[in-house]
Amino acid sequence: MHYQFEATLSHLDCKRHLPHPFTVPADSGQVELQLHFTPAKVHDIQNMLTLTLFDAHGFRGAGHRGGNHHAVRITPAAATPGYLAGALPAGEWIAQIDTHMIMPDEPCHYQLEISVTPAAAM
């Protein structure tokens, strides 16, 4: 399964939590998220968007890193640092974009791609 979300934000969207729900089917073997936003900087000050992930039962991790590209991979055996490896429960998950800083004078456009791979395909 593949999900794609995108939006354009302004400085008025600063300090928000933007939920992006997606479904993880039973017997999934991997969840991957890719967040990319532009511009990375406005007037030499960074925009800062980060990812927090919730599975069907609750908090699954957060990656509050710098940069305008974030890649997250979770399997039953391994996970990107800041996220929890383990069973991938079926149901609705939420990839939340946290907008820590969006500089004025230029809109910030983000793209979030989520892929869920069946265990049988791995």
Coordinates of C-alpha atoms in Angstrom, one line a residue:
M1 CA 0.0 0.0 0.0
H2 CA 1.2 3.5 -0.8
Y3 CA 0.0 6.8 0.6
Q4 CA 1.0 10.3 -0.5
F5 CA 0.2 13.6 1.3
E6 CA 1.3 17.1 0.5
A7 CA 0.4 20.6 1.5
T8 CA 1.8 24.1 1.5
L9 CA 2.2 25.9 4.9
S10 CA 2.8 29.4 6.0
H11 CA 4.3 30.9 9.1
L12 CA 0.7 30.9 10.5
D13 CA 1.0 27.0 10.6
C14 CA 3.9 27.2 13.0
K15 CA 3.6 25.1 16.2
R16 CA 0.9 22.7 14.8
H17 CA 0.5 19.0 14.8
L18 CA -0.8 17.8 11.4
P19 CA -2.2 14.2 11.5
H20 CA -2.0 12.0 8.4
P21 CA -4.0 8.8 9.0
F22 CA -3.1 5.6 7.0
T23 CA -4.0 1.9 7.3
V24 CA -1.7 -0.9 8.1
P25 CA -3.2 -4.3 7.2
A26 CA -2.7 -7.5 9.1
D27 CA 0.5 -9.4 8.3
S28 CA 2.4 -6.2 7.3
G29 CA 6.2 -6.6 7.5
Q30 CA 7.4 -3.0 7.1
V31 CA 6.3 0.6 7.3
E32 CA 8.4 3.3 5.6
L33 CA 7.9 7.0 5.7
Q34 CA 9.7 9.8 3.7
L35 CA 9.1 13.4 4.5
H36 CA 10.6 16.1 2.3
F37 CA 10.0 19.9 2.5
T38 CA 11.2 23.0 0.8
P39 CA 12.7 25.5 1.3
A40 CA 15.0 24.1 3.9
K41 CA 16.0 27.7 4.9
V42 CA 14.6 31.2 4.6
H43 CA 17.0 34.1 5.2
D44 CA 19.6 31.6 6.6
I45 CA 17.1 30.3 9.2
Q46 CA 15.9 26.7 9.0
N47 CA 12.3 25.7 8.7
M48 CA 11.8 22.7 11.0
L49 CA 9.2 20.0 10.4
T50 CA 9.5 16.6 12.1
L51 CA 7.7 13.3 12.2
T52 CA 5.9 11.6 15.1
L53 CA 4.4 8.2 14.5
F54 CA 1.5 6.5 16.3
D55 CA 0.5 2.9 15.6
A56 CA -3.0 1.5 16.3
H57 CA -2.2 1.3 20.0
G58 CA -0.3 4.5 20.6
F59 CA 3.1 6.2 20.4
R60 CA 5.6 4.5 18.1
G61 CA 8.4 7.1 18.0
A62 CA 9.6 10.5 16.9
G63 CA 12.5 11.8 14.9
H64 CA 13.3 15.4 15.8
R65 CA 16.3 15.9 13.5
G66 CA 17.4 18.8 11.4
G67 CA 17.3 18.9 7.7
N68 CA 14.5 18.9 5.2
H69 CA 14.4 15.1 4.5
H70 CA 13.4 12.5 7.0
A71 CA 13.4 8.8 6.3
V72 CA 11.8 6.3 8.7
R73 CA 11.7 2.5 8.5
I74 CA 10.0 0.2 11.0
T75 CA 10.0 -3.6 10.9
P76 CA 9.4 -6.2 13.6
A77 CA 13.1 -6.6 14.0
A78 CA 14.5 -3.1 13.4
A79 CA 13.7 0.6 13.3
T80 CA 15.2 4.0 12.5
P81 CA 16.6 5.5 15.7
G82 CA 13.9 7.3 17.7
Y83 CA 11.3 4.8 16.6
L84 CA 10.3 1.4 18.1
A85 CA 10.8 -1.9 16.3
G86 CA 8.3 -4.6 17.0
A87 CA 5.0 -6.1 15.8
L88 CA 3.1 -3.9 13.3
P89 CA -0.5 -3.9 14.6
A90 CA -3.2 -3.8 12.0
G91 CA -5.4 -0.7 12.0
E92 CA -5.2 3.0 11.6
W93 CA -1.8 4.6 12.2
I94 CA -1.0 8.3 12.2
A95 CA 2.0 10.0 10.8
Q96 CA 2.0 13.4 12.4
I97 CA 4.0 16.3 11.1
D98 CA 5.1 18.7 13.8
T99 CA 5.7 22.2 12.5
H100 CA 8.3 23.5 15.0
M101 CA 9.3 26.5 12.8
I102 CA 8.0 27.9 9.5
M103 CA 9.7 31.1 8.5
P104 CA 7.7 34.0 7.1
D105 CA 8.2 35.4 3.6
E106 CA 8.1 32.1 1.8
P107 CA 5.6 29.2 1.8
C108 CA 6.9 25.8 2.9
H109 CA 5.7 22.9 0.8
Y110 CA 5.9 19.3 2.2
Q111 CA 5.5 15.8 0.7
L112 CA 4.9 12.8 2.9
E113 CA 5.1 9.3 1.3
I114 CA 4.2 6.2 3.3
S115 CA 4.7 2.6 2.1
V116 CA 3.4 -0.4 3.9
T117 CA 4.9 -3.7 2.7
P118 CA 3.3 -7.1 3.3
A119 CA 5.5 -9.6 5.3
A120 CA 5.1 -12.1 2.5
A121 CA 6.8 -9.7 0.0
M122 CA 9.9 -9.3 2.1

